[in-house]
GROMACS .gro file of C-alpha atoms in nm:
model
  298
    1UNK     CA    1  -6.718   1.004   4.371
    2UNK     CA    2  -6.765   1.364   4.266
    3UNK     CA    3  -6.449   1.456   4.455
    4UNK     CA    4  -6.255   1.187   4.269
    5UNK     CA    5  -6.380   1.312   3.933
    6UNK     CA    6  -6.280   1.667   4.021
    7UNK     CA    7  -5.930   1.549   4.113
    8UNK     CA    8  -5.901   1.363   3.782
    9UNK     CA    9  -6.003   1.676   3.590
   10UNK     CA   10  -5.752   1.891   3.777
   11UNK     CA   11  -5.477   1.635   3.712
   12UNK     CA   12  -5.564   1.617   3.342
   13UNK     CA   13  -5.570   1.995   3.301
   14UNK     CA   14  -5.238   2.022   3.486
   15UNK     CA   15  -5.074   1.770   3.254
   16UNK     CA   16  -5.214   1.955   2.952
   17UNK     CA   17  -5.072   2.289   3.063
   18UNK     CA   18  -4.737   2.139   3.163
   19UNK     CA   19  -4.717   1.973   2.822
   20UNK     CA   20  -4.801   2.299   2.648
   21UNK     CA   21  -4.545   2.486   2.855
   22UNK     CA   22  -4.280   2.227   2.773
   23UNK     CA   23  -4.353   2.266   2.399
   24UNK     CA   24  -4.343   2.643   2.430
   25UNK     CA   25  -4.002   2.623   2.597
   26UNK     CA   26  -3.851   2.403   2.323
   27UNK     CA   27  -3.592   2.596   2.116
   28UNK     CA   28  -3.694   2.684   1.762
   29UNK     CA   29  -3.362   2.829   1.645
   30UNK     CA   30  -3.002   2.705   1.657
   31UNK     CA   31  -2.656   2.819   1.551
   32UNK     CA   32  -2.471   2.729   1.233
   33UNK     CA   33  -2.098   2.812   1.236
   34UNK     CA   34  -1.919   2.860   0.904
   35UNK     CA   35  -1.539   2.858   0.880
   36UNK     CA   36  -1.408   2.896   0.524
   37UNK     CA   37  -1.059   2.938   0.383
   38UNK     CA   38  -0.955   3.124   0.069
   39UNK     CA   39  -1.259   3.339  -0.006
   40UNK     CA   40  -1.201   3.691  -0.129
   41UNK     CA   41  -1.433   3.990  -0.110
   42UNK     CA   42  -1.667   4.024  -0.405
   43UNK     CA   43  -1.743   4.326  -0.618
   44UNK     CA   44  -1.998   4.574  -0.480
   45UNK     CA   45  -2.293   4.421  -0.666
   46UNK     CA   46  -2.262   4.067  -0.527
   47UNK     CA   47  -2.281   3.880  -0.195
   48UNK     CA   48  -2.218   3.529  -0.068
   49UNK     CA   49  -2.520   3.328   0.046
   50UNK     CA   50  -2.529   3.004   0.242
   51UNK     CA   51  -2.787   2.730   0.186
   52UNK     CA   52  -2.897   2.422   0.376
   53UNK     CA   53  -3.032   2.143   0.158
   54UNK     CA   54  -3.336   2.008   0.343
   55UNK     CA   55  -3.536   1.727   0.182
   56UNK     CA   56  -3.377   1.825  -0.148
   57UNK     CA   57  -3.479   2.191  -0.117
   58UNK     CA   58  -3.247   2.491  -0.056
   59UNK     CA   59  -3.307   2.695   0.260
   60UNK     CA   60  -3.111   3.018   0.293
   61UNK     CA   61  -2.892   3.070   0.600
   62UNK     CA   62  -2.832   3.436   0.511
   63UNK     CA   63  -2.595   3.651   0.306
   64UNK     CA   64  -2.256   3.799   0.390
   65UNK     CA   65  -1.978   4.007   0.235
   66UNK     CA   66  -1.707   3.983   0.501
   67UNK     CA   67  -1.450   3.708   0.446
   68UNK     CA   68  -1.333   3.700   0.808
   69UNK     CA   69  -1.417   3.366   0.967
   70UNK     CA   70  -1.561   3.190   1.162
   71UNK     CA   71  -1.910   3.335   1.125
   72UNK     CA   72  -2.223   3.216   1.305
   73UNK     CA   73  -2.581   3.227   1.178
   74UNK     CA   74  -2.908   3.156   1.361
   75UNK     CA   75  -3.137   2.929   1.162
   76UNK     CA   76  -3.450   2.720   1.213
   77UNK     CA   77  -3.358   2.422   1.430
   78UNK     CA   78  -3.566   2.174   1.231
   79UNK     CA   79  -3.405   2.281   0.904
   80UNK     CA   80  -3.063   2.258   1.065
   81UNK     CA   81  -3.121   1.911   1.209
   82UNK     CA   82  -3.267   1.777   0.885
   83UNK     CA   83  -3.012   1.932   0.649
   84UNK     CA   84  -2.804   1.686   0.448
   85UNK     CA   85  -2.577   1.935   0.271
   86UNK     CA   86  -2.439   2.290   0.286
   87UNK     CA   87  -2.387   2.500  -0.028
   88UNK     CA   88  -2.237   2.848  -0.072
   89UNK     CA   89  -2.333   3.056  -0.375
   90UNK     CA   90  -2.259   3.400  -0.518
   91UNK     CA   91  -2.574   3.610  -0.552
   92UNK     CA   92  -2.665   3.957  -0.678
   93UNK     CA   93  -2.676   4.205  -0.390
   94UNK     CA   94  -3.027   4.299  -0.501
   95UNK     CA   95  -3.186   3.962  -0.570
   96UNK     CA   96  -3.553   3.896  -0.639
   97UNK     CA   97  -3.499   3.525  -0.708
   98UNK     CA   98  -3.540   3.315  -0.391
   99UNK     CA   99  -3.350   3.021  -0.542
  100UNK     CA  100  -2.969   2.983  -0.543
  101UNK     CA  101  -2.783   3.123  -0.844
  102UNK     CA  102  -2.584   2.895  -1.074
  103UNK     CA  103  -2.259   3.032  -0.928
  104UNK     CA  104  -2.224   2.782  -0.644
  105UNK     CA  105  -1.871   2.794  -0.508
  106UNK     CA  106  -1.853   2.553  -0.211
  107UNK     CA  107  -2.048   2.245  -0.108
  108UNK     CA  108  -2.027   1.945   0.120
  109UNK     CA  109  -2.246   1.680   0.283
  110UNK     CA  110  -2.311   1.672   0.655
  111UNK     CA  111  -2.158   1.383   0.846
  112UNK     CA  112  -2.301   1.406   1.194
  113UNK     CA  113  -2.284   1.772   1.290
  114UNK     CA  114  -2.008   1.872   1.048
  115UNK     CA  115  -1.994   1.933   0.674
  116UNK     CA  116  -1.651   1.950   0.511
  117UNK     CA  117  -1.692   2.175   0.209
  118UNK     CA  118  -1.473   2.245  -0.093
  119UNK     CA  119  -1.495   2.407  -0.435
  120UNK     CA  120  -1.399   2.109  -0.653
  121UNK     CA  121  -1.726   1.925  -0.594
  122UNK     CA  122  -1.937   2.224  -0.699
  123UNK     CA  123  -1.731   2.445  -0.936
  124UNK     CA  124  -1.593   2.149  -1.133
  125UNK     CA  125  -1.835   1.936  -1.336
  126UNK     CA  126  -1.818   1.586  -1.187
  127UNK     CA  127  -1.884   1.434  -1.531
  128UNK     CA  128  -1.567   1.580  -1.681
  129UNK     CA  129  -1.246   1.386  -1.746
  130UNK     CA  130  -1.041   1.600  -1.505
  131UNK     CA  131  -1.207   1.604  -1.163
  132UNK     CA  132  -1.007   1.867  -0.976
  133UNK     CA  133  -0.844   2.201  -1.052
  134UNK     CA  134  -0.529   2.068  -0.885
  135UNK     CA  135  -0.482   1.839  -1.187
  136UNK     CA  136  -0.477   2.129  -1.434
  137UNK     CA  137  -0.184   2.181  -1.669
  138UNK     CA  138  -0.099   2.451  -1.919
  139UNK     CA  139   0.121   2.543  -2.214
  140UNK     CA  140   0.144   2.860  -2.421
  141UNK     CA  141   0.350   3.037  -2.685
  142UNK     CA  142   0.444   3.396  -2.750
  143UNK     CA  143   0.321   3.499  -3.095
  144UNK     CA  144   0.115   3.768  -3.268
  145UNK     CA  145  -0.089   3.592  -3.539
  146UNK     CA  146  -0.335   3.880  -3.582
  147UNK     CA  147  -0.091   4.096  -3.777
  148UNK     CA  148   0.170   4.044  -4.048
  149UNK     CA  149   0.461   4.212  -3.866
  150UNK     CA  150   0.710   3.951  -3.744
  151UNK     CA  151   0.908   4.197  -3.529
  152UNK     CA  152   0.659   4.208  -3.238
  153UNK     CA  153   0.599   3.837  -3.174
  154UNK     CA  154   0.663   3.871  -2.798
  155UNK     CA  155   0.356   4.094  -2.764
  156UNK     CA  156   0.099   3.814  -2.786
  157UNK     CA  157   0.019   3.502  -2.587
  158UNK     CA  158  -0.174   3.196  -2.707
  159UNK     CA  159  -0.266   2.893  -2.501
  160UNK     CA  160  -0.178   2.627  -2.756
  161UNK     CA  161   0.088   2.363  -2.818
  162UNK     CA  162   0.257   2.381  -3.157
  163UNK     CA  163   0.530   2.128  -3.076
  164UNK     CA  164   0.408   1.888  -3.345
  165UNK     CA  165   0.223   2.135  -3.565
  166UNK     CA  166   0.054   2.123  -3.794
  167UNK     CA  167  -0.193   2.107  -3.646
  168UNK     CA  168  -0.156   2.296  -3.320
  169UNK     CA  169  -0.343   2.142  -3.027
  170UNK     CA  170  -0.492   2.274  -2.704
  171UNK     CA  171  -0.238   2.409  -2.460
  172UNK     CA  172  -0.459   2.384  -2.153
  173UNK     CA  173  -0.574   2.079  -1.960
  174UNK     CA  174  -0.856   2.204  -1.739
  175UNK     CA  175  -1.164   2.047  -1.581
  176UNK     CA  176  -1.502   2.114  -1.736
  177UNK     CA  177  -1.671   2.374  -1.518
  178UNK     CA  178  -2.022   2.362  -1.378
  179UNK     CA  179  -2.286   2.611  -1.492
  180UNK     CA  180  -2.217   2.962  -1.368
  181UNK     CA  181  -1.838   2.947  -1.413
  182UNK     CA  182  -1.584   3.021  -1.685
  183UNK     CA  183  -1.208   3.047  -1.725
  184UNK     CA  184  -1.019   3.368  -1.791
  185UNK     CA  185  -0.661   3.427  -1.899
  186UNK     CA  186  -0.456   3.718  -1.767
  187UNK     CA  187  -0.124   3.890  -1.827
  188UNK     CA  188   0.000   4.107  -1.540
  189UNK     CA  189   0.151   4.432  -1.670
  190UNK     CA  190   0.289   4.692  -1.428
  191UNK     CA  191   0.117   4.503  -1.147
  192UNK     CA  192  -0.223   4.523  -1.320
  193UNK     CA  193  -0.395   4.208  -1.455
  194UNK     CA  194  -0.507   4.253  -1.817
  195UNK     CA  195  -0.753   3.994  -1.946
  196UNK     CA  196  -0.678   3.779  -2.248
  197UNK     CA  197  -1.047   3.680  -2.262
  198UNK     CA  198  -1.292   3.437  -2.103
  199UNK     CA  199  -1.357   3.084  -2.225
  200UNK     CA  200  -1.514   2.751  -2.137
  201UNK     CA  201  -1.349   2.541  -2.408
  202UNK     CA  202  -0.974   2.504  -2.453
  203UNK     CA  203  -1.014   2.417  -2.821
  204UNK     CA  204  -1.209   2.725  -2.927
  205UNK     CA  205  -1.139   3.096  -2.948
  206UNK     CA  206  -1.224   3.292  -2.636
  207UNK     CA  207  -1.511   3.536  -2.593
  208UNK     CA  208  -1.331   3.847  -2.718
  209UNK     CA  209  -1.155   3.698  -3.021
  210UNK     CA  210  -1.360   3.917  -3.255
  211UNK     CA  211  -1.407   4.224  -3.035
  212UNK     CA  212  -1.063   4.259  -2.872
  213UNK     CA  213  -0.946   4.622  -2.879
  214UNK     CA  214  -0.582   4.510  -2.869
  215UNK     CA  215  -0.555   4.262  -3.158
  216UNK     CA  216  -0.411   4.336  -3.499
  217UNK     CA  217  -0.597   4.381  -3.826
  218UNK     CA  218  -0.504   4.054  -3.997
  219UNK     CA  219  -0.772   3.832  -3.843
  220UNK     CA  220  -0.888   3.702  -3.507
  221UNK     CA  221  -0.610   3.456  -3.434
  222UNK     CA  222  -0.618   3.076  -3.398
  223UNK     CA  223  -0.909   2.879  -3.253
  224UNK     CA  224  -0.763   2.875  -2.903
  225UNK     CA  225  -0.777   3.116  -2.609
  226UNK     CA  226  -0.523   3.396  -2.630
  227UNK     CA  227  -0.460   3.760  -2.708
  228UNK     CA  228  -0.238   3.989  -2.914
  229UNK     CA  229  -0.146   4.319  -2.748
  230UNK     CA  230  -0.072   4.521  -3.060
  231UNK     CA  231  -0.297   4.828  -3.059
  232UNK     CA  232  -0.368   5.082  -2.785
  233UNK     CA  233  -0.245   5.063  -2.426
  234UNK     CA  234  -0.332   4.920  -2.084
  235UNK     CA  235  -0.191   4.957  -1.732
  236UNK     CA  236   0.032   5.237  -1.857
  237UNK     CA  237   0.192   5.012  -2.119
  238UNK     CA  238   0.177   5.108  -2.486
  239UNK     CA  239   0.131   4.825  -2.734
  240UNK     CA  240   0.302   4.643  -2.889
  241UNK     CA  241   0.517   4.544  -2.593
  242UNK     CA  242   0.737   4.256  -2.475
  243UNK     CA  243   0.562   4.005  -2.246
  244UNK     CA  244   0.887   3.848  -2.126
  245UNK     CA  245   0.900   3.885  -1.750
  246UNK     CA  246   0.522   3.925  -1.721
  247UNK     CA  247   0.311   3.689  -1.509
  248UNK     CA  248   0.054   3.478  -1.692
  249UNK     CA  249  -0.248   3.347  -1.498
  250UNK     CA  250  -0.551   3.126  -1.563
  251UNK     CA  251  -0.837   3.195  -1.322
  252UNK     CA  252  -1.186   3.055  -1.265
  253UNK     CA  253  -1.447   3.331  -1.278
  254UNK     CA  254  -1.814   3.358  -1.181
  255UNK     CA  255  -2.047   3.416  -1.472
  256UNK     CA  256  -2.182   3.683  -1.452
  257UNK     CA  257  -1.858   3.823  -1.316
  258UNK     CA  258  -1.833   4.012  -0.989
  259UNK     CA  259  -1.520   4.216  -1.058
  260UNK     CA  260  -1.276   4.325  -1.327
  261UNK     CA  261  -0.994   4.163  -1.127
  262UNK     CA  262  -0.911   3.789  -1.123
  263UNK     CA  263  -1.123   3.578  -0.889
  264UNK     CA  264  -0.967   3.387  -0.601
  265UNK     CA  265  -0.943   3.051  -0.785
  266UNK     CA  266  -0.622   3.056  -0.992
  267UNK     CA  267  -0.517   2.701  -1.085
  268UNK     CA  268  -0.232   2.798  -1.321
  269UNK     CA  269   0.033   3.071  -1.333
  270UNK     CA  270   0.377   3.132  -1.482
  271UNK     CA  271   0.634   3.408  -1.517
  272UNK     CA  272   0.738   3.435  -1.880
  273UNK     CA  273   1.116   3.373  -1.884
  274UNK     CA  274   1.329   3.668  -1.987
  275UNK     CA  275   1.503   3.444  -2.242
  276UNK     CA  276   1.185   3.288  -2.382
  277UNK     CA  277   1.183   3.216  -2.753
  278UNK     CA  278   0.881   3.325  -2.951
  279UNK     CA  279   0.672   3.048  -3.111
  280UNK     CA  280   0.822   2.796  -2.863
  281UNK     CA  281   0.608   2.614  -2.606
  282UNK     CA  282   0.635   2.730  -2.246
  283UNK     CA  283   0.496   2.529  -1.955
  284UNK     CA  284   0.275   2.680  -1.687
  285UNK     CA  285   0.299   2.589  -1.319
  286UNK     CA  286   0.051   2.546  -1.035
  287UNK     CA  287  -0.122   2.870  -0.948
  288UNK     CA  288  -0.164   3.024  -0.602
  289UNK     CA  289  -0.511   2.883  -0.532
  290UNK     CA  290  -0.672   2.579  -0.695
  291UNK     CA  291  -0.925   2.483  -0.428
  292UNK     CA  292  -1.130   2.650  -0.156
  293UNK     CA  293  -1.207   2.455   0.160
  294UNK     CA  294  -1.385   2.491   0.492
  295UNK     CA  295  -1.603   2.339   0.761
  296UNK     CA  296  -1.962   2.402   0.862
  297UNK     CA  297  -2.084   2.294   1.208
  298UNK     CA  298  -2.434   2.270   1.350
   0.00000   0.00000   0.00000
């Protein structure tokens, strides 16, 4: 009987150690592969950061600055298996806040082991009337309403439609953006983009309407985004100038911004015709990049 009891104890201890060894051998980490299209390098003070959404909570997968893909990250296997969504954000390079910033640029839900991500479902506010940057449209006129000189009207650009004025109406049809994002207008002079100002509303003046160093002295212009280039110089061009032949761009920018150059999302663009008439409406066209896409695999 004693011999039988000893055998039972040995068998039990053996099972215990085998079980422990099996648990010890179980992997605790696994690979997450990210393959994204259209990202551009950020300014020196910012980085991209990936996040898994696990039980409603964000779990960082790490930061990166290179925009060469695919990239693979090693993460906790339980977090990876339980994640329902992947999100990519733009973060300060020196960041004391463990939570994601408001500037979330890509997102997508996992279906099986793959998440198809894009920028529309995170940069664009889903509650807005226009749901995608691809549906954007734009109109503008050449005019210089911030001075009283009518000989330099081709040196200003305003994103409004005066076809049936008065009153003038908004010249831009753009989606409402999520928190952390804003629009910015640009005119490319001598190959250098010069900002017309940032804005979130197409029916209000932009952020630099009062402080613009280029505008005239007869007011701040109409209550729409735009800019007069009447005083000073930029990109080697003395103002006033003639914007005919220049490229006009509307971009989507992180807020706070990561660079003085336009961000990768540019839903609208147009080359001002050489025979454009001042004060007449000109139509913008689709820009070079209205959506960012990618896949994330676990």
